mmCIF file with all atom_site columns, C-alpha atoms in Angstrom:
data_model
loop_
_atom_site.group_PDB
_atom_site.id
_atom_site.type_symbol
_atom_site.label_atom_id
_atom_site.label_alt_id
_atom_site.label_comp_id
_atom_site.label_asym_id
_atom_site.label_entity_id
_atom_site.label_seq_id
_atom_site.pdbx_PDB_ins_code
_atom_site.Cartn_x
_atom_site.Cartn_y
_atom_site.Cartn_z
_atom_site.occupancy
_atom_site.B_iso_or_equiv
_atom_site.pdbx_formal_charge
_atom_site.auth_seq_id
_atom_site.auth_comp_id
_atom_site.auth_asym_id
_atom_site.auth_atom_id
_atom_site.pdbx_PDB_model_num
ATOM 1   C CA . MET A 1 1   ? 0.000  0.000   0.000   1.00 0.00 ? 1   MET A CA 1
ATOM 2   C CA . ALA A 1 2   ? 1.537  3.302   -1.091  1.00 0.00 ? 2   ALA A CA 1
ATOM 3   C CA . HIS A 1 3   ? 0.903  6.657   0.541   1.00 0.00 ? 3   HIS A CA 1
ATOM 4   C CA . GLU A 1 4   ? 1.482  10.088  -0.916  1.00 0.00 ? 4   GLU A CA 1
ATOM 5   C CA . ASP A 1 5   ? 2.371  13.208  1.076   1.00 0.00 ? 5   ASP A CA 1
ATOM 6   C CA . ASP A 1 6   ? -0.201 14.139  3.702   1.00 0.00 ? 6   ASP A CA 1
ATOM 7   C CA . GLY A 1 7   ? -1.568 17.142  1.868   1.00 0.00 ? 7   GLY A CA 1
ATOM 8   C CA . GLY A 1 8   ? 1.523  19.262  2.419   1.00 0.00 ? 8   GLY A CA 1
ATOM 9   C CA . GLN A 1 9   ? 1.036  19.430  6.166   1.00 0.00 ? 9   GLN A CA 1
ATOM 10  C CA . ALA A 1 10  ? 3.926  20.626  8.308   1.00 0.00 ? 10  ALA A CA 1
ATOM 11  C CA . VAL A 1 11  ? 4.802  17.184  9.596   1.00 0.00 ? 11  VAL A CA 1
ATOM 12  C CA . PRO A 1 12  ? 8.356  16.328  10.690  1.00 0.00 ? 12  PRO A CA 1
ATOM 13  C CA . ASN A 1 13  ? 10.084 14.023  8.232   1.00 0.00 ? 13  ASN A CA 1
ATOM 14  C CA . THR A 1 14  ? 11.916 12.144  10.956  1.00 0.00 ? 14  THR A CA 1
ATOM 15  C CA . PRO A 1 15  ? 10.120 10.036  13.554  1.00 0.00 ? 15  PRO A CA 1
ATOM 16  C CA . GLY A 1 16  ? 9.192  11.871  16.751  1.00 0.00 ? 16  GLY A CA 1
ATOM 17  C CA . MET A 1 17  ? 9.567  10.554  20.269  1.00 0.00 ? 17  MET A CA 1
ATOM 18  C CA . ARG A 1 18  ? 7.158  8.596   22.446  1.00 0.00 ? 18  ARG A CA 1
ATOM 19  C CA . THR A 1 19  ? 7.346  7.356   26.028  1.00 0.00 ? 19  THR A CA 1
ATOM 20  C CA . ASP A 1 20  ? 5.939  3.850   26.431  1.00 0.00 ? 20  ASP A CA 1
ATOM 21  C CA . GLY A 1 21  ? 4.299  2.428   29.542  1.00 0.00 ? 21  GLY A CA 1
ATOM 22  C CA . ASP A 1 22  ? 7.645  1.088   30.732  1.00 0.00 ? 22  ASP A CA 1
ATOM 23  C CA . GLY A 1 23  ? 9.006  4.638   30.828  1.00 0.00 ? 23  GLY A CA 1
ATOM 24  C CA . VAL A 1 24  ? 11.381 4.060   27.918  1.00 0.00 ? 24  VAL A CA 1
ATOM 25  C CA . THR A 1 25  ? 11.524 6.836   25.336  1.00 0.00 ? 25  THR A CA 1
ATOM 26  C CA . ARG A 1 26  ? 11.336 5.571   21.769  1.00 0.00 ? 26  ARG A CA 1
ATOM 27  C CA . ARG A 1 27  ? 10.791 7.090   18.360  1.00 0.00 ? 27  ARG A CA 1
ATOM 28  C CA . ARG A 1 28  ? 7.339  7.383   16.864  1.00 0.00 ? 28  ARG A CA 1
ATOM 29  C CA . PRO A 1 29  ? 6.716  5.926   13.411  1.00 0.00 ? 29  PRO A CA 1
ATOM 30  C CA . LEU A 1 30  ? 7.108  8.187   10.406  1.00 0.00 ? 30  LEU A CA 1
ATOM 31  C CA . ARG A 1 31  ? 3.935  10.269  10.171  1.00 0.00 ? 31  ARG A CA 1
ATOM 32  C CA . GLN A 1 32  ? 4.707  11.525  6.682   1.00 0.00 ? 32  GLN A CA 1
ATOM 33  C CA . ARG A 1 33  ? 5.649  8.805   4.214   1.00 0.00 ? 33  ARG A CA 1
ATOM 34  C CA . HIS A 1 34  ? 5.456  7.743   0.615   1.00 0.00 ? 34  HIS A CA 1
ATOM 35  C CA . VAL A 1 35  ? 5.556  3.978   1.098   1.00 0.00 ? 35  VAL A CA 1
ATOM 36  C CA . GLU A 1 36  ? 4.223  1.573   3.718   1.00 0.00 ? 36  GLU A CA 1
ATOM 37  C CA . GLU A 1 37  ? 4.246  -2.196  3.230   1.00 0.00 ? 37  GLU A CA 1
ATOM 38  C CA . THR A 1 38  ? 3.547  -5.069  5.647   1.00 0.00 ? 38  THR A CA 1
ATOM 39  C CA . VAL A 1 39  ? 4.299  -8.773  5.211   1.00 0.00 ? 39  VAL A CA 1
ATOM 40  C CA . GLU A 1 40  ? 3.655  -11.605 7.687   1.00 0.00 ? 40  GLU A CA 1
ATOM 41  C CA . LEU A 1 41  ? 6.325  -14.236 8.290   1.00 0.00 ? 41  LEU A CA 1
ATOM 42  C CA . ALA A 1 42  ? 5.906  -17.734 9.723   1.00 0.00 ? 42  ALA A CA 1
ATOM 43  C CA . VAL A 1 43  ? 8.786  -17.289 12.181  1.00 0.00 ? 43  VAL A CA 1
ATOM 44  C CA . PRO A 1 44  ? 8.905  -15.717 15.669  1.00 0.00 ? 44  PRO A CA 1
ATOM 45  C CA . VAL A 1 45  ? 9.714  -12.028 16.094  1.00 0.00 ? 45  VAL A CA 1
ATOM 46  C CA . ARG A 1 46  ? 13.125 -12.749 17.608  1.00 0.00 ? 46  ARG A CA 1
ATOM 47  C CA . THR A 1 47  ? 14.122 -14.897 14.629  1.00 0.00 ? 47  THR A CA 1
ATOM 48  C CA . ALA A 1 48  ? 12.911 -12.340 12.074  1.00 0.00 ? 48  ALA A CA 1
ATOM 49  C CA . TYR A 1 49  ? 14.585 -9.446  13.868  1.00 0.00 ? 49  TYR A CA 1
ATOM 50  C CA . ASN A 1 50  ? 17.866 -11.276 14.384  1.00 0.00 ? 50  ASN A CA 1
ATOM 51  C CA . GLN A 1 51  ? 18.098 -12.162 10.700  1.00 0.00 ? 51  GLN A CA 1
ATOM 52  C CA . TRP A 1 52  ? 17.180 -8.647  9.571   1.00 0.00 ? 52  TRP A CA 1
ATOM 53  C CA . THR A 1 53  ? 20.099 -7.213  11.540  1.00 0.00 ? 53  THR A CA 1
ATOM 54  C CA . GLN A 1 54  ? 22.495 -9.375  9.487   1.00 0.00 ? 54  GLN A CA 1
ATOM 55  C CA . PHE A 1 55  ? 22.736 -6.771  6.753   1.00 0.00 ? 55  PHE A CA 1
ATOM 56  C CA . LYS A 1 56  ? 25.562 -8.534  4.920   1.00 0.00 ? 56  LYS A CA 1
ATOM 57  C CA . THR A 1 57  ? 23.173 -11.384 4.080   1.00 0.00 ? 57  THR A CA 1
ATOM 58  C CA . PHE A 1 58  ? 20.775 -9.109  2.148   1.00 0.00 ? 58  PHE A CA 1
ATOM 59  C CA . PRO A 1 59  ? 22.461 -9.855  -1.220  1.00 0.00 ? 59  PRO A CA 1
ATOM 60  C CA . ARG A 1 60  ? 21.589 -13.539 -0.677  1.00 0.00 ? 60  ARG A CA 1
ATOM 61  C CA . PHE A 1 61  ? 17.862 -12.872 -1.127  1.00 0.00 ? 61  PHE A CA 1
ATOM 62  C CA . SER A 1 62  ? 17.490 -9.334  -2.491  1.00 0.00 ? 62  SER A CA 1
ATOM 63  C CA . ALA A 1 63  ? 16.923 -8.612  -6.174  1.00 0.00 ? 63  ALA A CA 1
ATOM 64  C CA . VAL A 1 64  ? 18.619 -5.203  -5.938  1.00 0.00 ? 64  VAL A CA 1
ATOM 65  C CA . VAL A 1 65  ? 21.165 -5.272  -3.078  1.00 0.00 ? 65  VAL A CA 1
ATOM 66  C CA . ARG A 1 66  ? 24.572 -6.297  -4.417  1.00 0.00 ? 66  ARG A CA 1
ATOM 67  C CA . ASP A 1 67  ? 26.816 -5.650  -1.405  1.00 0.00 ? 67  ASP A CA 1
ATOM 68  C CA . VAL A 1 68  ? 26.692 -4.337  2.161   1.00 0.00 ? 68  VAL A CA 1
ATOM 69  C CA . GLU A 1 69  ? 29.812 -3.131  3.960   1.00 0.00 ? 69  GLU A CA 1
ATOM 70  C CA . GLN A 1 70  ? 30.004 -2.292  7.671   1.00 0.00 ? 70  GLN A CA 1
ATOM 71  C CA . LEU A 1 71  ? 31.817 1.051   8.024   1.00 0.00 ? 71  LEU A CA 1
ATOM 72  C CA . ARG A 1 72  ? 31.117 1.870   11.666  1.00 0.00 ? 72  ARG A CA 1
ATOM 73  C CA . PRO A 1 73  ? 28.938 0.329   14.392  1.00 0.00 ? 73  PRO A CA 1
ATOM 74  C CA . THR A 1 74  ? 25.904 2.295   13.167  1.00 0.00 ? 74  THR A CA 1
ATOM 75  C CA . VAL A 1 75  ? 26.896 3.005   9.549   1.00 0.00 ? 75  VAL A CA 1
ATOM 76  C CA . THR A 1 76  ? 26.786 0.664   6.552   1.00 0.00 ? 76  THR A CA 1
ATOM 77  C CA . ALA A 1 77  ? 27.497 1.205   2.853   1.00 0.00 ? 77  ALA A CA 1
ATOM 78  C CA . TRP A 1 78  ? 25.001 -0.349  0.446   1.00 0.00 ? 78  TRP A CA 1
ATOM 79  C CA . THR A 1 79  ? 25.547 -1.103  -3.236  1.00 0.00 ? 79  THR A CA 1
ATOM 80  C CA . VAL A 1 80  ? 22.320 -1.551  -5.182  1.00 0.00 ? 80  VAL A CA 1
ATOM 81  C CA . GLY A 1 81  ? 21.447 -1.868  -8.829  1.00 0.00 ? 81  GLY A CA 1
ATOM 82  C CA . TYR A 1 82  ? 20.083 -3.803  -11.778 1.00 0.00 ? 82  TYR A CA 1
ATOM 83  C CA . GLY A 1 83  ? 22.317 -5.424  -14.373 1.00 0.00 ? 83  GLY A CA 1
ATOM 84  C CA . PRO A 1 84  ? 25.540 -3.416  -14.853 1.00 0.00 ? 84  PRO A CA 1
ATOM 85  C CA . LEU A 1 85  ? 24.122 -0.310  -13.147 1.00 0.00 ? 85  LEU A CA 1
ATOM 86  C CA . ARG A 1 86  ? 25.336 0.294   -9.584  1.00 0.00 ? 86  ARG A CA 1
ATOM 87  C CA . HIS A 1 87  ? 24.757 2.921   -6.916  1.00 0.00 ? 87  HIS A CA 1
ATOM 88  C CA . ARG A 1 88  ? 26.613 3.009   -3.590  1.00 0.00 ? 88  ARG A CA 1
ATOM 89  C CA . PHE A 1 89  ? 25.432 5.021   -0.601  1.00 0.00 ? 89  PHE A CA 1
ATOM 90  C CA . ALA A 1 90  ? 25.906 5.106   3.164   1.00 0.00 ? 90  ALA A CA 1
ATOM 91  C CA . VAL A 1 91  ? 23.117 4.593   5.680   1.00 0.00 ? 91  VAL A CA 1
ATOM 92  C CA . GLU A 1 92  ? 23.097 5.366   9.402   1.00 0.00 ? 92  GLU A CA 1
ATOM 93  C CA . ILE A 1 93  ? 20.956 3.469   11.906  1.00 0.00 ? 93  ILE A CA 1
ATOM 94  C CA . VAL A 1 94  ? 19.598 6.228   14.132  1.00 0.00 ? 94  VAL A CA 1
ATOM 95  C CA . GLU A 1 95  ? 17.277 4.186   16.375  1.00 0.00 ? 95  GLU A CA 1
ATOM 96  C CA . GLN A 1 96  ? 17.137 0.472   17.134  1.00 0.00 ? 96  GLN A CA 1
ATOM 97  C CA . ASP A 1 97  ? 15.185 -1.530  19.731  1.00 0.00 ? 97  ASP A CA 1
ATOM 98  C CA . PRO A 1 98  ? 15.718 -5.311  19.761  1.00 0.00 ? 98  PRO A CA 1
ATOM 99  C CA . ASP A 1 99  ? 12.720 -7.315  18.500  1.00 0.00 ? 99  ASP A CA 1
ATOM 100 C CA . SER A 1 100 ? 10.781 -4.117  17.886  1.00 0.00 ? 100 SER A CA 1
ATOM 101 C CA . TYR A 1 101 ? 12.046 -1.246  15.777  1.00 0.00 ? 101 TYR A CA 1
ATOM 102 C CA . LEU A 1 102 ? 14.811 0.085   13.546  1.00 0.00 ? 102 LEU A CA 1
ATOM 103 C CA . ALA A 1 103 ? 15.059 3.486   11.835  1.00 0.00 ? 103 ALA A CA 1
ATOM 104 C CA . TRP A 1 104 ? 17.656 4.708   9.356   1.00 0.00 ? 104 TRP A CA 1
ATOM 105 C CA . ARG A 1 105 ? 18.615 7.724   7.258   1.00 0.00 ? 105 ARG A CA 1
ATOM 106 C CA . GLY A 1 106 ? 20.758 8.187   4.197   1.00 0.00 ? 106 GLY A CA 1
ATOM 107 C CA . LEU A 1 107 ? 24.123 9.922   4.598   1.00 0.00 ? 107 LEU A CA 1
ATOM 108 C CA . GLU A 1 108 ? 24.518 11.126  1.025   1.00 0.00 ? 108 GLU A CA 1
ATOM 109 C CA . GLN A 1 109 ? 25.144 14.818  0.410   1.00 0.00 ? 109 GLN A CA 1
ATOM 110 C CA . HIS A 1 110 ? 21.549 14.940  -0.792  1.00 0.00 ? 110 HIS A CA 1
ATOM 111 C CA . PRO A 1 111 ? 19.853 11.956  0.932   1.00 0.00 ? 111 PRO A CA 1
ATOM 112 C CA . THR A 1 112 ? 17.253 10.218  -1.213  1.00 0.00 ? 112 THR A CA 1
ATOM 113 C CA . HIS A 1 113 ? 15.300 8.505   1.539   1.00 0.00 ? 113 HIS A CA 1
ATOM 114 C CA . GLN A 1 114 ? 14.841 7.582   5.157   1.00 0.00 ? 114 GLN A CA 1
ATOM 115 C CA . GLY A 1 115 ? 12.858 4.760   6.640   1.00 0.00 ? 115 GLY A CA 1
ATOM 116 C CA . GLU A 1 116 ? 11.966 2.442   9.441   1.00 0.00 ? 116 GLU A CA 1
ATOM 117 C CA . VAL A 1 117 ? 10.972 -1.164  10.024  1.00 0.00 ? 117 VAL A CA 1
ATOM 118 C CA . GLU A 1 118 ? 8.743  -2.478  12.809  1.00 0.00 ? 118 GLU A CA 1
ATOM 119 C CA . PHE A 1 119 ? 8.441  -6.056  14.056  1.00 0.00 ? 119 PHE A CA 1
ATOM 120 C CA . ARG A 1 120 ? 5.207  -7.185  15.730  1.00 0.00 ? 120 ARG A CA 1
ATOM 121 C CA . PRO A 1 121 ? 4.077  -10.644 16.902  1.00 0.00 ? 121 PRO A CA 1
ATOM 122 C CA . THR A 1 122 ? 1.018  -12.133 15.211  1.00 0.00 ? 122 THR A CA 1
ATOM 123 C CA . GLU A 1 123 ? -1.695 -14.232 16.849  1.00 0.00 ? 123 GLU A CA 1
ATOM 124 C CA . THR A 1 124 ? -0.279 -17.346 15.171  1.00 0.00 ? 124 THR A CA 1
ATOM 125 C CA . GLY A 1 125 ? 3.175  -16.850 16.690  1.00 0.00 ? 125 GLY A CA 1
ATOM 126 C CA . GLY A 1 126 ? 4.671  -15.371 13.545  1.00 0.00 ? 126 GLY A CA 1
ATOM 127 C CA . THR A 1 127 ? 5.881  -11.857 12.756  1.00 0.00 ? 127 THR A CA 1
ATOM 128 C CA . ALA A 1 128 ? 4.377  -8.888  10.949  1.00 0.00 ? 128 ALA A CA 1
ATOM 129 C CA . ILE A 1 129 ? 7.092  -6.716  9.415   1.00 0.00 ? 129 ILE A CA 1
ATOM 130 C CA . THR A 1 130 ? 6.150  -3.180  8.364   1.00 0.00 ? 130 THR A CA 1
ATOM 131 C CA . VAL A 1 131 ? 8.525  -1.019  6.332   1.00 0.00 ? 131 VAL A CA 1
ATOM 132 C CA . ARG A 1 132 ? 7.841  2.701   5.919   1.00 0.00 ? 132 ARG A CA 1
ATOM 133 C CA . MET A 1 133 ? 9.911  4.979   3.707   1.00 0.00 ? 133 MET A CA 1
ATOM 134 C CA . LEU A 1 134 ? 9.976  8.682   2.997   1.00 0.00 ? 134 LEU A CA 1
ATOM 135 C CA . LEU A 1 135 ? 11.489 9.392   -0.413  1.00 0.00 ? 135 LEU A CA 1
ATOM 136 C CA . GLU A 1 136 ? 13.523 12.589  -0.578  1.00 0.00 ? 136 GLU A CA 1
ATOM 137 C CA . PRO A 1 137 ? 15.121 12.927  -4.028  1.00 0.00 ? 137 PRO A CA 1
ATOM 138 C CA . ARG A 1 138 ? 16.049 16.464  -5.061  1.00 0.00 ? 138 ARG A CA 1
ATOM 139 C CA . GLY A 1 139 ? 15.350 18.493  -8.186  1.00 0.00 ? 139 GLY A CA 1
ATOM 140 C CA . ALA A 1 140 ? 13.052 17.060  -10.847 1.00 0.00 ? 140 ALA A CA 1
ATOM 141 C CA . ALA A 1 141 ? 12.984 13.721  -9.054  1.00 0.00 ? 141 ALA A CA 1
ATOM 142 C CA . GLY A 1 142 ? 11.435 15.468  -6.067  1.00 0.00 ? 142 GLY A CA 1
ATOM 143 C CA . VAL A 1 143 ? 8.457  16.445  -8.192  1.00 0.00 ? 143 VAL A CA 1
ATOM 144 C CA . LEU A 1 144 ? 8.169  12.909  -9.495  1.00 0.00 ? 144 LEU A CA 1
ATOM 145 C CA . THR A 1 145 ? 7.734  11.448  -6.012  1.00 0.00 ? 145 THR A CA 1
ATOM 146 C CA . ARG A 1 146 ? 4.376  13.195  -5.875  1.00 0.00 ? 146 ARG A CA 1
ATOM 147 C CA . SER A 1 147 ? 3.251  11.029  -8.770  1.00 0.00 ? 147 SER A CA 1
ATOM 148 C CA . SER A 1 148 ? 1.207  8.020   -7.673  1.00 0.00 ? 148 SER A CA 1
ATOM 149 C CA . ARG A 1 149 ? 2.872  6.024   -10.471 1.00 0.00 ? 149 ARG A CA 1
ATOM 150 C CA . VAL A 1 150 ? 6.400  6.567   -9.132  1.00 0.00 ? 150 VAL A CA 1
ATOM 151 C CA . VAL A 1 151 ? 5.284  5.977   -5.554  1.00 0.00 ? 151 VAL A CA 1
ATOM 152 C CA . GLY A 1 152 ? 3.565  2.805   -6.710  1.00 0.00 ? 152 GLY A CA 1
ATOM 153 C CA . VAL A 1 153 ? 6.781  1.505   -8.271  1.00 0.00 ? 153 VAL A CA 1
ATOM 154 C CA . ALA A 1 154 ? 8.678  2.154   -5.033  1.00 0.00 ? 154 ALA A CA 1
ATOM 155 C CA . ALA A 1 155 ? 5.956  0.430   -2.998  1.00 0.00 ? 155 ALA A CA 1
ATOM 156 C CA . ARG A 1 156 ? 6.008  -2.641  -5.243  1.00 0.00 ? 156 ARG A CA 1
ATOM 157 C CA . LEU A 1 157 ? 9.797  -2.856  -4.961  1.00 0.00 ? 157 LEU A CA 1
ATOM 158 C CA . VAL A 1 158 ? 9.652  -2.679  -1.153  1.00 0.00 ? 158 VAL A CA 1
ATOM 159 C CA . ARG A 1 159 ? 6.951  -5.353  -1.057  1.00 0.00 ? 159 ARG A CA 1
ATOM 160 C CA . GLU A 1 160 ? 8.910  -7.640  -3.395  1.00 0.00 ? 160 GLU A CA 1
ATOM 161 C CA . GLU A 1 161 ? 11.995 -7.292  -1.213  1.00 0.00 ? 161 GLU A CA 1
ATOM 162 C CA . LEU A 1 162 ? 9.959  -8.106  1.900   1.00 0.00 ? 162 LEU A CA 1
ATOM 163 C CA . LEU A 1 163 ? 8.586  -11.212 0.184   1.00 0.00 ? 163 LEU A CA 1
ATOM 164 C CA . HIS A 1 164 ? 12.133 -12.247 -0.767  1.00 0.00 ? 164 HIS A CA 1
ATOM 165 C CA . PHE A 1 165 ? 13.121 -11.866 2.889   1.00 0.00 ? 165 PHE A CA 1
ATOM 166 C CA . LYS A 1 166 ? 10.063 -13.906 3.921   1.00 0.00 ? 166 LYS A CA 1
ATOM 167 C CA . ASP A 1 167 ? 11.038 -16.777 1.612   1.00 0.00 ? 167 ASP A CA 1
ATOM 168 C CA . PHE A 1 168 ? 14.644 -16.581 2.801   1.00 0.00 ? 168 PHE A CA 1
ATOM 169 C CA . ILE A 1 169 ? 14.050 -16.707 6.561   1.00 0.00 ? 169 ILE A CA 1
ATOM 170 C CA . GLU A 1 170 ? 11.186 -19.204 6.343   1.00 0.00 ? 170 GLU A CA 1
ATOM 171 C CA . GLY A 1 171 ? 13.388 -21.448 4.219   1.00 0.00 ? 171 GLY A CA 1
ATOM 172 C CA . LEU A 1 172 ? 16.189 -21.251 6.783   1.00 0.00 ? 172 LEU A CA 1
ATOM 173 C CA . GLY A 1 173 ? 13.876 -21.749 9.737   1.00 0.00 ? 173 GLY A CA 1
ATOM 174 C CA . GLN A 1 174 ? 16.317 -19.938 12.021  1.00 0.00 ? 174 GLN A CA 1
ATOM 175 C CA . GLU A 1 175 ? 18.582 -16.929 11.910  1.00 0.00 ? 175 GLU A CA 1
ATOM 176 C CA . VAL A 1 176 ? 22.218 -17.165 10.832  1.00 0.00 ? 176 VAL A CA 1
ATOM 177 C CA . GLY A 1 177 ? 23.299 -14.520 13.331  1.00 0.00 ? 177 GLY A CA 1
ATOM 178 C CA . ALA A 1 178 ? 22.096 -11.574 15.384  1.00 0.00 ? 178 ALA A CA 1
ATOM 179 C CA . TRP A 1 179 ? 22.984 -8.145  16.701  1.00 0.00 ? 179 TRP A CA 1
ATOM 180 C CA . ARG A 1 180 ? 21.033 -7.402  19.863  1.00 0.00 ? 180 ARG A CA 1
ATOM 181 C CA . GLY A 1 181 ? 22.271 -3.899  20.646  1.00 0.00 ? 181 GLY A CA 1
ATOM 182 C CA . THR A 1 182 ? 20.217 -0.757  21.204  1.00 0.00 ? 182 THR A CA 1
ATOM 183 C CA . ILE A 1 183 ? 20.846 2.500   19.328  1.00 0.00 ? 183 ILE A CA 1
ATOM 184 C CA . ARG A 1 184 ? 19.674 5.968   20.311  1.00 0.00 ? 184 ARG A CA 1
ATOM 185 C CA . ASN A 1 185 ? 20.252 9.010   18.088  1.00 0.00 ? 185 ASN A CA 1
ATOM 186 C CA . GLY A 1 186 ? 22.889 7.153   16.092  1.00 0.00 ? 186 GLY A CA 1
ATOM 187 C CA . ARG A 1 187 ? 24.840 5.962   19.156  1.00 0.00 ? 187 ARG A CA 1
ATOM 188 C CA . VAL A 1 188 ? 25.141 2.413   20.428  1.00 0.00 ? 188 VAL A CA 1
ATOM 189 C CA . GLN A 1 189 ? 23.940 2.180   24.028  1.00 0.00 ? 189 GLN A CA 1
ATOM 190 C CA . HIS A 1 190 ? 26.155 0.249   26.435  1.00 0.00 ? 190 HIS A CA 1
ATOM 191 C CA . ASP A 1 191 ? 24.886 -1.754  29.408  1.00 0.00 ? 191 ASP A CA 1
ATOM 192 C CA . THR A 1 192 ? 27.304 0.025   31.736  1.00 0.00 ? 192 THR A CA 1
ATOM 193 C CA . PRO A 1 193 ? 28.534 3.583   31.246  1.00 0.00 ? 193 PRO A CA 1
ATOM 194 C CA . GLU A 1 194 ? 32.140 4.052   30.245  1.00 0.00 ? 194 GLU A CA 1
ATOM 195 C CA . PRO A 1 195 ? 34.372 5.337   33.087  1.00 0.00 ? 195 PRO A CA 1
ATOM 196 C CA . PRO A 1 196 ? 35.398 8.981   32.872  1.00 0.00 ? 196 PRO A CA 1
ATOM 197 C CA . ARG A 1 197 ? 38.616 9.567   31.015  1.00 0.00 ? 197 ARG A CA 1
ATOM 198 C CA . SER A 1 198 ? 41.408 11.712  32.369  1.00 0.00 ? 198 SER A CA 1
ATOM 199 C CA . ARG A 1 199 ? 42.327 14.731  30.299  1.00 0.00 ? 199 ARG A CA 1
ATOM 200 C CA . VAL A 1 200 ? 45.998 13.889  30.874  1.00 0.00 ? 200 VAL A CA 1
ATOM 201 C CA . ALA A 1 201 ? 47.221 10.980  28.781  1.00 0.00 ? 201 ALA A CA 1
ATOM 202 C CA . GLN A 1 202 ? 47.761 7.743   30.717  1.00 0.00 ? 202 GLN A CA 1
ATOM 203 C CA . TRP A 1 203 ? 46.704 9.191   34.057  1.00 0.00 ? 203 TRP A CA 1
ATOM 204 C CA . PRO A 1 204 ? 44.444 6.911   36.135  1.00 0.00 ? 204 PRO A CA 1
ATOM 205 C CA . VAL A 1 205 ? 41.005 8.159   37.072  1.00 0.00 ? 205 VAL A CA 1
ATOM 206 C CA . GLY A 1 206 ? 39.621 7.986   40.598  1.00 0.00 ? 206 GLY A CA 1
#
């Protein structure tokens, strides 16, 4: 299901913040978006989430992802394309909650998109994955994203990729790896805070 802009309303492009019942502050889903697609998988949420975080395996099932390189803990470089055509761009994970939510943004000089993926348990013990994307191409391409035809193409591509992922993880039956960390505002959260560092090199603290 594709969505066009919400009538030009002044809605933030990035997800806002919400405080859940457990007191944890998390990002709200994208309110303004061009694409939203949901696919149900016959595997538990933990399995689906764990496999999704193995970005380097995306070329094994994707029709467009050719390579994924880990640059920093929260930054990856993606190479996508059809046939001989290739496009490489960097993506930063800005928010990540295990078994629940992941949001990213492009790091190009003129980012073309941002997005998020949510994982929810189904009544049958499976997983519903929802991907939302806000397309942000510049220039003439920016006008084109208002066309339902172009948005429709993007939505179909996202859905096809989700179905490829569904076939992949259901065929495996279990994840090949996992990254269970939490990310807030582009920073990996550690279980215990790092000790303060002395301003003088090699001096002990405390």
